[in-house]
Short mmCIF file of C-alpha atoms and ligand atoms in Angstrom, two decimals:
data_model
loop_
_atom_site.label_atom_id
_atom_site.label_comp_id
_atom_site.label_asym_id
_atom_site.label_seq_id
_atom_site.Cartn_x
_atom_site.Cartn_y
_atom_site.Cartn_z
CA MET I 1 32.62 -69.30 14.38
CA THR I 2 34.07 -68.75 17.81
CA THR I 3 31.80 -67.39 20.22
CA THR I 4 33.36 -65.03 23.01
CA THR I 5 31.91 -65.33 26.79
CA PRO I 6 31.49 -62.16 29.10
CA SER I 7 34.27 -63.35 30.71
CA GLY I 8 36.71 -63.15 27.41
CA GLU I 9 36.80 -67.42 27.17
CA THR I 10 36.44 -68.50 24.14
CA SER I 11 33.72 -71.60 23.18
CA ALA I 12 36.68 -73.29 20.77
CA GLY I 13 39.15 -73.11 23.67
CA GLN I 14 39.69 -72.41 27.32
CA GLN I 15 42.08 -70.26 26.92
CA PRO I 16 41.12 -66.56 28.00
CA GLU I 17 41.28 -63.97 25.69
CA LYS I 18 42.57 -60.58 26.55
CA ARG I 19 40.19 -57.57 24.93
CA ASP I 20 41.66 -54.42 23.87
CA TRP I 21 37.97 -53.10 25.93
CA VAL I 22 38.92 -49.43 23.76
CA ALA I 23 39.56 -50.79 21.29
CA LEU I 24 35.84 -52.70 21.32
CA GLU I 25 34.42 -49.59 22.37
CA ASN I 26 35.52 -47.82 19.05
CA LYS I 27 34.70 -50.09 16.88
CA TYR I 28 31.11 -51.02 18.02
CA TYR I 29 29.47 -48.16 20.88
CA GLN I 30 27.74 -44.64 19.44
CA HIS I 31 30.55 -41.79 19.62
CA THR I 32 28.37 -40.44 22.86
CA PHE I 33 31.08 -40.16 25.37
CA LYS I 34 35.50 -39.45 25.28
CA ARG I 35 35.80 -42.31 28.02
CA ASN I 36 39.15 -44.50 28.12
CA LEU I 37 39.08 -45.63 31.57
CA VAL I 38 37.71 -49.66 31.93
CA MET I 39 36.73 -50.52 35.00
CA GLU I 40 36.41 -53.76 36.58
CA ARG I 41 34.75 -53.57 39.86
CA GLY I 42 34.19 -51.87 43.16
CA GLN I 43 33.99 -51.57 47.06
CA GLY I 44 32.91 -49.08 49.15
CA ALA I 45 34.02 -45.04 47.74
CA ARG I 46 37.21 -47.78 45.27
CA VAL I 47 37.22 -49.07 42.12
CA TRP I 48 39.98 -51.48 40.62
CA ASP I 49 40.28 -50.47 36.93
CA ALA I 50 40.62 -53.35 34.64
CA ASN I 51 44.20 -53.72 35.43
CA GLY I 52 44.12 -53.84 39.48
CA THR I 53 44.44 -50.10 39.87
CA GLU I 54 42.78 -48.64 42.68
CA TYR I 55 41.17 -45.15 42.47
CA LEU I 56 39.02 -43.59 45.41
CA ASP I 57 35.69 -42.31 43.65
CA LEU I 58 34.93 -39.09 44.57
CA VAL I 59 32.32 -38.62 41.41
CA ALA I 60 29.66 -42.31 42.49
CA GLY I 61 28.75 -43.10 39.27
CA ILE I 62 27.96 -39.05 39.30
CA ALA I 63 26.10 -38.73 42.52
CA VAL I 64 24.06 -41.69 41.92
CA ASN I 65 26.31 -44.62 44.37
CA VAL I 66 25.28 -42.70 47.54
CA LEU I 67 26.12 -46.05 49.29
CA GLY I 68 29.41 -46.49 47.53
CA HIS I 69 29.53 -49.24 45.25
CA VAL I 70 28.46 -52.48 46.05
CA HIS I 71 26.72 -52.08 49.74
CA PRO I 72 25.72 -55.59 50.57
CA ASN I 73 22.58 -54.83 51.84
CA VAL I 74 21.86 -53.31 48.22
CA VAL I 75 23.67 -56.60 46.71
CA ARG I 76 21.24 -59.12 49.54
CA ALA I 77 17.81 -57.25 48.30
CA ILE I 78 18.54 -57.57 44.35
CA GLN I 79 19.64 -60.88 45.28
CA GLU I 80 16.28 -62.24 47.46
CA GLN I 81 14.17 -60.60 44.45
CA ALA I 82 15.65 -61.64 41.81
CA THR I 83 14.72 -65.58 42.95
CA LYS I 84 11.23 -64.26 43.45
CA LEU I 85 10.73 -62.37 40.45
CA ILE I 86 11.76 -59.50 38.08
CA HIS I 87 9.33 -58.45 36.21
CA VAL I 88 5.16 -58.20 35.90
CA SER I 89 4.65 -55.42 34.40
CA ASN I 90 2.21 -52.50 35.68
CA LEU I 91 -0.73 -53.79 34.90
CA TYR I 92 -0.03 -55.35 38.44
CA ILE I 93 0.25 -54.80 42.08
CA ASN I 94 4.45 -54.91 42.80
CA GLU I 95 5.10 -54.95 46.52
CA ARG I 96 8.46 -53.45 46.38
CA GLN I 97 7.20 -50.50 44.48
CA VAL I 98 4.46 -49.71 47.16
CA GLU I 99 6.96 -50.35 49.85
CA LEU I 100 9.77 -47.25 47.77
CA ALA I 101 6.39 -45.42 47.58
CA GLU I 102 5.25 -45.40 51.60
CA GLN I 103 9.13 -45.09 52.35
CA LEU I 104 9.17 -41.28 50.29
CA TYR I 105 5.69 -40.52 51.23
CA ASN I 106 7.05 -40.74 54.86
CA LEU I 107 9.63 -38.93 54.61
CA SER I 108 8.30 -36.33 51.93
CA GLY I 109 5.03 -35.36 54.52
CA GLY I 110 2.49 -36.31 52.58
CA MET I 111 3.73 -37.12 48.60
CA ARG I 112 2.79 -40.20 46.47
CA SER I 113 5.04 -41.28 44.26
CA PHE I 114 5.06 -42.35 40.69
CA PHE I 115 8.18 -44.42 39.35
CA SER I 116 10.46 -44.15 35.49
CA ASN I 117 13.56 -45.25 34.76
CA SER I 118 15.69 -42.03 34.80
CA GLY I 119 16.09 -38.05 35.95
CA ALA I 120 14.73 -37.32 33.00
CA GLU I 121 11.81 -39.04 33.04
CA ALA I 122 10.94 -38.28 36.07
CA ASN I 123 10.85 -34.42 34.67
CA GLU I 124 9.03 -35.51 32.34
CA GLY I 125 6.39 -36.72 34.08
CA ALA I 126 7.12 -33.55 36.27
CA ILE I 127 6.31 -31.28 33.06
CA LYS I 128 3.31 -33.71 32.13
CA LEU I 129 1.76 -33.18 35.48
CA ALA I 130 2.26 -30.03 35.85
CA ARG I 131 0.16 -29.13 32.33
CA LYS I 132 -2.75 -31.02 33.56
CA PHE I 133 -2.57 -29.07 36.50
CA GLY I 134 -2.55 -25.71 34.36
CA ARG I 135 -5.60 -27.32 32.04
CA LEU I 136 -8.10 -27.85 34.47
CA ASN I 137 -6.80 -25.23 37.13
CA ARG I 138 -5.71 -22.19 34.89
CA ASN I 139 -7.24 -22.10 31.67
CA GLY I 140 -5.11 -23.91 30.04
CA ALA I 141 -1.41 -23.07 30.90
CA TYR I 142 1.14 -24.86 29.42
CA GLY I 143 3.83 -23.26 30.45
CA VAL I 144 7.24 -23.84 32.24
CA ILE I 145 10.26 -21.40 33.22
CA SER I 146 12.95 -23.04 34.50
CA MET I 147 16.72 -21.63 35.35
CA GLU I 148 19.22 -20.11 33.19
CA ARG I 149 22.16 -22.85 33.79
CA SER I 150 20.10 -25.64 35.22
CA PHE I 151 20.14 -29.28 33.85
CA HIS I 152 16.81 -31.45 33.56
CA GLY I 153 17.70 -34.49 31.46
CA ARG I 154 18.26 -35.01 27.70
CA THR I 155 15.09 -36.10 25.63
CA LEU I 156 13.21 -32.91 24.32
CA ALA I 157 11.73 -31.65 26.25
CA THR I 158 13.92 -32.09 29.60
CA THR I 159 16.65 -30.06 27.27
CA ALA I 160 14.76 -27.47 25.88
CA ALA I 161 13.70 -27.20 30.36
CA THR I 162 18.04 -27.04 30.98
CA GLY I 163 19.69 -23.92 30.62
CA GLN I 164 22.21 -24.28 28.92
CA LYS I 165 22.73 -23.40 24.51
CA LYS I 166 25.44 -26.24 24.50
CA TYR I 167 22.34 -28.56 25.47
CA GLN I 168 19.44 -27.46 23.49
CA ASP I 169 21.35 -25.90 20.15
CA THR I 170 21.50 -28.79 18.10
CA TRP I 171 18.71 -30.26 18.97
CA GLN I 172 15.97 -26.87 17.65
CA PRO I 173 13.33 -26.37 17.09
CA LEU I 174 12.16 -27.84 20.64
CA PRO I 175 9.45 -28.71 22.53
CA ASP I 176 7.37 -25.15 22.92
CA GLY I 177 6.23 -23.91 26.04
CA PHE I 178 9.38 -23.02 27.84
CA LYS I 179 11.35 -20.49 29.19
CA GLN I 180 14.36 -19.75 30.94
CA VAL I 181 15.07 -16.67 33.58
CA PRO I 182 18.36 -16.15 35.61
CA PHE I 183 18.69 -18.20 39.11
CA ASN I 184 18.70 -16.82 42.25
CA ASP I 185 16.59 -13.49 40.31
CA LEU I 186 12.88 -13.79 42.34
CA ASP I 187 11.99 -10.48 39.92
CA ALA I 188 13.20 -12.03 36.42
CA VAL I 189 10.51 -15.18 37.55
CA LYS I 190 8.12 -12.77 37.74
CA ALA I 191 8.13 -10.58 34.44
CA ALA I 192 8.03 -13.70 33.14
CA THR I 193 5.08 -15.51 33.97
CA ASP I 194 2.32 -14.63 32.19
CA GLU I 195 -0.95 -16.03 30.91
CA LYS I 196 0.29 -18.95 29.16
CA THR I 197 2.84 -20.14 32.31
CA CYS I 198 1.66 -23.19 34.67
CA ALA I 199 4.91 -23.97 36.52
CA ILE I 200 8.24 -23.51 37.79
CA LEU I 201 10.89 -25.82 37.63
CA ILE I 202 14.06 -25.72 39.24
CA GLU I 203 17.00 -27.44 41.46
CA ALA I 204 16.91 -26.05 44.73
CA VAL I 205 21.59 -26.99 44.34
CA GLN I 206 21.52 -26.78 40.40
CA GLY I 207 24.33 -29.80 40.32
CA GLU I 208 25.30 -29.72 36.42
CA GLY I 209 25.87 -25.47 36.33
CA GLY I 210 28.13 -25.52 38.72
CA ILE I 211 26.92 -26.38 42.49
CA TYR I 212 24.87 -23.77 42.98
CA PRO I 213 22.42 -22.84 45.97
CA ALA I 214 19.01 -20.77 46.26
CA SER I 215 18.96 -18.76 48.57
CA THR I 216 16.35 -19.52 51.08
CA ASP I 217 14.92 -16.38 50.73
CA TYR I 218 14.94 -16.75 46.48
CA LEU I 219 13.38 -20.25 46.76
CA GLN I 220 10.45 -18.98 49.67
CA GLY I 221 9.81 -16.38 47.77
CA LEU I 222 8.91 -18.57 44.30
CA ARG I 223 7.10 -20.57 46.71
CA ALA I 224 4.60 -17.80 47.62
CA TRP I 225 4.81 -17.07 44.10
CA CYS I 226 3.25 -20.55 42.86
CA ASP I 227 0.65 -20.12 45.87
CA GLU I 228 -0.59 -16.56 45.28
CA GLN I 229 -0.68 -16.78 40.53
CA ASN I 230 -2.06 -20.86 41.30
CA LEU I 231 1.52 -22.13 39.92
CA ILE I 232 2.73 -25.84 40.62
CA LEU I 233 6.39 -25.58 41.91
CA ILE I 234 8.57 -28.20 40.21
CA ILE I 235 12.13 -28.82 42.22
CA ASP I 236 14.42 -31.88 40.49
CA GLU I 237 16.22 -33.68 42.99
CA VAL I 238 17.21 -35.63 40.88
CA GLN I 239 20.93 -35.00 42.31
CA ALA I 240 20.78 -33.15 45.34
CA GLY I 241 18.84 -35.59 46.84
CA MET I 242 18.88 -38.95 49.53
CA GLY I 243 20.53 -36.97 51.78
CA ARG I 244 23.46 -35.78 50.08
CA THR I 245 22.99 -31.99 50.88
CA GLY I 246 22.56 -32.93 54.43
CA LYS I 247 19.02 -33.05 54.39
CA PHE I 248 17.23 -36.41 52.46
CA PHE I 249 15.08 -34.01 50.12
CA SER I 250 17.35 -30.75 49.36
CA TRP I 251 14.41 -27.90 49.66
CA GLU I 252 14.19 -28.75 53.43
CA ASN I 253 17.11 -26.44 53.55
CA MET I 254 15.66 -23.80 52.19
CA GLU I 255 12.00 -25.02 54.87
CA VAL I 256 10.08 -24.61 51.22
CA ARG I 257 7.66 -27.90 50.23
CA PRO I 258 6.89 -28.08 46.14
CA ASP I 259 3.89 -29.24 44.65
CA ILE I 260 6.28 -32.23 42.94
CA THR I 261 9.28 -33.58 43.18
CA THR I 262 11.96 -35.86 41.26
CA MET I 263 14.27 -37.81 42.23
CA ALA I 264 16.69 -40.45 40.91
CA LYS I 265 20.40 -40.99 40.86
CA GLY I 266 21.49 -42.33 44.06
CA LEU I 267 17.42 -43.44 44.87
CA ALA I 268 17.64 -47.58 43.63
CA GLY I 269 21.78 -46.78 44.85
CA GLY I 270 22.85 -47.91 41.37
CA VAL I 271 19.68 -49.29 39.83
CA PRO I 272 18.22 -47.38 37.05
CA ILE I 273 15.16 -45.66 38.42
CA GLY I 274 13.42 -42.21 38.24
CA ALA I 275 10.89 -41.28 40.37
CA MET I 276 8.38 -38.21 40.39
CA LEU I 277 6.63 -37.22 43.80
CA ALA I 278 3.44 -34.75 44.06
CA ALA I 279 1.58 -33.32 46.98
CA PRO I 280 -2.12 -33.05 47.15
CA ARG I 281 -2.68 -30.41 45.19
CA ALA I 282 -0.79 -31.68 41.93
CA ASP I 283 -1.77 -35.25 42.53
CA ILE I 284 -4.07 -34.94 39.85
CA PHE I 285 -2.81 -38.13 37.26
CA GLU I 286 -5.86 -40.49 36.89
CA PRO I 287 -5.89 -44.04 35.41
CA GLY I 288 -4.50 -43.86 31.43
CA ASP I 289 -2.41 -40.45 31.56
CA HIS I 290 0.81 -41.74 32.69
CA GLY I 291 2.21 -44.96 33.04
CA THR I 292 6.01 -46.82 32.52
CA THR I 293 6.76 -51.09 31.15
CA PHE I 294 9.92 -50.68 33.36
CA GLY I 295 9.77 -47.35 35.47
CA GLY I 296 9.17 -49.04 39.23
CA ASN I 297 10.38 -52.48 38.26
CA LEU I 298 10.51 -54.91 41.53
CA ILE I 299 14.78 -55.45 41.25
CA ALA I 300 15.04 -51.13 40.87
CA CYS I 301 12.25 -50.74 43.28
CA ALA I 302 13.82 -54.08 46.13
CA ALA I 303 17.12 -51.88 46.31
CA GLY I 304 15.55 -48.01 45.90
CA VAL I 305 13.79 -49.74 49.42
CA ALA I 306 16.86 -50.72 50.62
CA THR I 307 18.63 -48.00 49.77
CA VAL I 308 16.64 -45.72 52.05
CA ARG I 309 16.76 -47.92 54.45
CA THR I 310 20.11 -48.53 54.93
CA ILE I 311 20.51 -44.38 54.36
CA VAL I 312 18.05 -43.77 57.26
CA ASP I 313 19.57 -46.67 60.03
CA GLU I 314 22.85 -45.43 59.03
CA HIS I 315 22.17 -41.45 59.89
CA LEU I 316 23.94 -41.02 56.27
CA VAL I 317 22.04 -37.40 56.29
CA GLU I 318 23.06 -36.02 59.38
CA HIS I 319 27.04 -37.38 57.84
CA ALA I 320 26.26 -36.08 55.12
CA ASP I 321 25.68 -33.02 56.58
CA ASP I 322 29.32 -33.37 58.98
CA LEU I 323 31.22 -35.59 56.26
CA GLY I 324 30.77 -31.83 54.23
CA GLU I 325 31.39 -29.31 56.50
CA TYR I 326 35.10 -31.19 56.44
CA LEU I 327 35.32 -31.49 53.24
CA GLU I 328 34.82 -27.73 52.72
CA GLY I 329 37.26 -26.93 55.65
CA ARG I 330 39.65 -28.63 53.88
CA LEU I 331 38.58 -27.46 50.15
CA GLN I 332 40.03 -23.75 52.00
CA GLU I 333 43.18 -25.04 52.76
CA LEU I 334 43.29 -26.36 48.86
CA ARG I 335 42.43 -22.76 48.12
CA SER I 336 44.64 -20.52 50.52
CA ARG I 337 47.91 -23.59 48.77
CA HIS I 338 46.92 -22.23 45.13
CA SER I 339 45.10 -19.32 45.60
CA SER I 340 46.61 -18.58 42.57
CA LEU I 341 44.24 -21.28 39.91
CA ILE I 342 41.74 -22.14 42.52
CA THR I 343 38.89 -19.04 42.73
CA GLY I 344 35.87 -19.47 45.01
CA GLN I 345 33.74 -22.28 46.71
CA ARG I 346 30.27 -22.90 46.82
CA GLY I 347 28.48 -26.14 48.47
CA LEU I 348 25.85 -27.42 50.87
CA GLY I 349 27.00 -31.68 52.29
CA LEU I 350 28.84 -33.06 50.00
CA MET I 351 27.45 -31.59 47.19
CA ARG I 352 30.95 -28.72 46.67
CA ALA I 353 33.18 -27.26 43.99
CA PHE I 354 35.64 -25.14 42.72
CA ASP I 355 36.13 -22.77 40.22
CA LEU I 356 39.03 -21.97 38.86
CA ALA I 357 40.61 -19.13 37.14
CA ASP I 358 41.80 -21.61 33.94
CA PRO I 359 40.03 -23.14 32.15
CA LYS I 360 41.72 -26.20 33.46
CA ALA I 361 39.10 -29.31 34.76
CA GLN I 362 39.78 -32.03 32.68
CA ASP I 363 43.83 -31.42 33.13
CA ILE I 364 43.29 -32.20 37.51
CA MET I 365 40.94 -34.49 36.36
CA ASP I 366 43.85 -36.34 34.29
CA GLN I 367 46.13 -35.74 37.14
CA ALA I 368 44.18 -37.01 39.57
CA MET I 369 43.51 -39.57 38.11
CA GLU I 370 47.44 -40.52 37.47
CA ARG I 371 47.32 -40.02 41.16
CA GLY I 372 44.45 -42.72 42.38
CA LEU I 373 41.73 -40.22 42.98
CA LEU I 374 38.21 -39.64 40.20
CA VAL I 375 36.70 -36.24 40.37
CA THR I 376 34.68 -34.70 37.93
CA ASN I 377 33.97 -31.59 36.57
CA ALA I 378 30.94 -28.59 35.89
CA GLY I 379 31.99 -27.35 32.83
CA PRO I 380 35.74 -26.39 31.82
CA SER I 381 36.45 -24.12 34.92
CA THR I 382 34.63 -26.17 38.07
CA ILE I 383 35.39 -28.92 39.61
CA ARG I 384 32.65 -30.96 40.98
CA PHE I 385 32.69 -33.44 44.29
CA VAL I 386 29.84 -35.42 44.42
CA PRO I 387 31.08 -38.27 46.82
CA PRO I 388 29.25 -41.34 48.05
CA LEU I 389 27.40 -40.55 51.40
CA ILE I 390 29.16 -43.08 53.36
CA ILE I 391 33.23 -41.96 52.83
CA GLU I 392 34.92 -41.62 56.34
CA ARG I 393 37.57 -38.09 57.08
CA SER I 394 40.48 -40.07 55.97
CA ASP I 395 38.81 -40.37 52.58
CA VAL I 396 38.19 -37.33 52.44
CA ASP I 397 41.70 -36.31 53.59
CA GLU I 398 43.47 -38.97 50.75
CA ALA I 399 41.31 -36.89 48.26
CA MET I 400 42.89 -33.23 49.67
CA GLU I 401 46.53 -34.48 49.28
CA LYS I 402 46.07 -36.31 46.19
CA LEU I 403 44.40 -32.95 44.72
CA ASP I 404 47.58 -30.87 45.96
CA ALA I 405 49.54 -32.96 44.55
CA SER I 406 47.07 -32.49 41.48
CA LEU I 407 47.29 -28.74 41.43
CA SER I 408 50.77 -28.50 42.23
CA ALA I 409 51.45 -30.06 39.33
CA LEU I 410 49.62 -28.70 36.40
C1 PLP W 1 19.33 -32.53 37.87
C2 PLP W 1 19.14 -33.41 37.46
N1 PLP W 1 18.01 -33.59 36.54
C3 PLP W 1 18.04 -34.50 35.82
C4 PLP W 1 18.97 -34.86 35.15
C5 PLP W 1 18.61 -35.83 33.97
O1 PLP W 1 19.21 -37.84 34.73
P1 PLP W 1 19.28 -38.55 33.89
O2 PLP W 1 20.77 -38.92 33.30
O3 PLP W 1 18.64 -39.98 35.05
O4 PLP W 1 17.80 -38.88 32.77
C6 PLP W 1 20.20 -35.19 35.83
C7 PLP W 1 21.60 -35.07 35.58
O5 PLP W 1 22.95 -34.93 35.79
C8 PLP W 1 20.35 -33.93 36.86
O6 PLP W 1 21.73 -33.55 37.28
#
């Protein structure tokens, strides 16, 4: 039998085989994604495909590659850790895990961490913790109120918490105890709260739903309502965290402190990780309540420590704030040049979006890709920007030129 190495070299001879990755994916991978670009390498805010074509990457793994691609600090941390110990299980103390938890404790003003592998898992942990709080403090209450247009993950419970019909319909019946109310509407939350409610779950800036920030009054109103009713406030920071909005945690923009906050995406600069942080009021898990085999693995936490340290040392939170303002200004110019196509814009820091008069987001992404620019969408009529925090003004200028040409070509 002839086998093929990852580089395409065959065991039968030295001649490297040129592989048709699109056809092979079609044959071997489940059809969960629609895609045809084969990515090969990256550096900073740039990626190159298998044909050597360069792209300015403003998708950043959908808000994951906060330090851009292959940042030397992250690469070094992974390499050093991999030569010492890769995995030990959560039966033992893992130094990198404690270091990352210490960084997050200091940045969050005293919240303790539990690490998982993804955002959905972090939210599952948050829901379980809130249910335990409800059991102990609110006569067994277990209900979670979340928001319309929200996104919290793809597990069954986080799908039930996600306020978008398109993610829910196929999987009915979903777990009990979840309901959604309109975003930025405090009265709707109050009206939906009953004796079964234990928590309110919200993104301070809705990401997948289209980059909608919560108003300060609303989020502060939710905090006060949770205090008054003895509920847990969970803020999902999976997309908006890690400095993206011009604050390390997006809820700092609204001067609100949650009882539980969840993180993932950018936390380890591209290595899979999730985190569920609890303030003292909600920090009630005991041994046996929750666990994970891989969560908080040494490699993920080593990458996480390096990522958080780099964000702090290189003042990337302030940089995101500054560049976000610049991007907002350049988007306003783009909008005035294409006023019949672009109908609105929103965002905070380097988390921005513009709306289209027609559902043409896919056409714009295709046009931009042809011009060497990667942007993503949030639904059929919204273009979303979640670039690496390390981008420069010249990158924004280049992106705007390419978008200008893409919009003109529609
Ligand atoms: C706000 C938010 N929460 C949760 C998730 C789920 O994260 P993951 O895909 O890592 O499970 C996402 C993913 O896009 C997200 O944007």
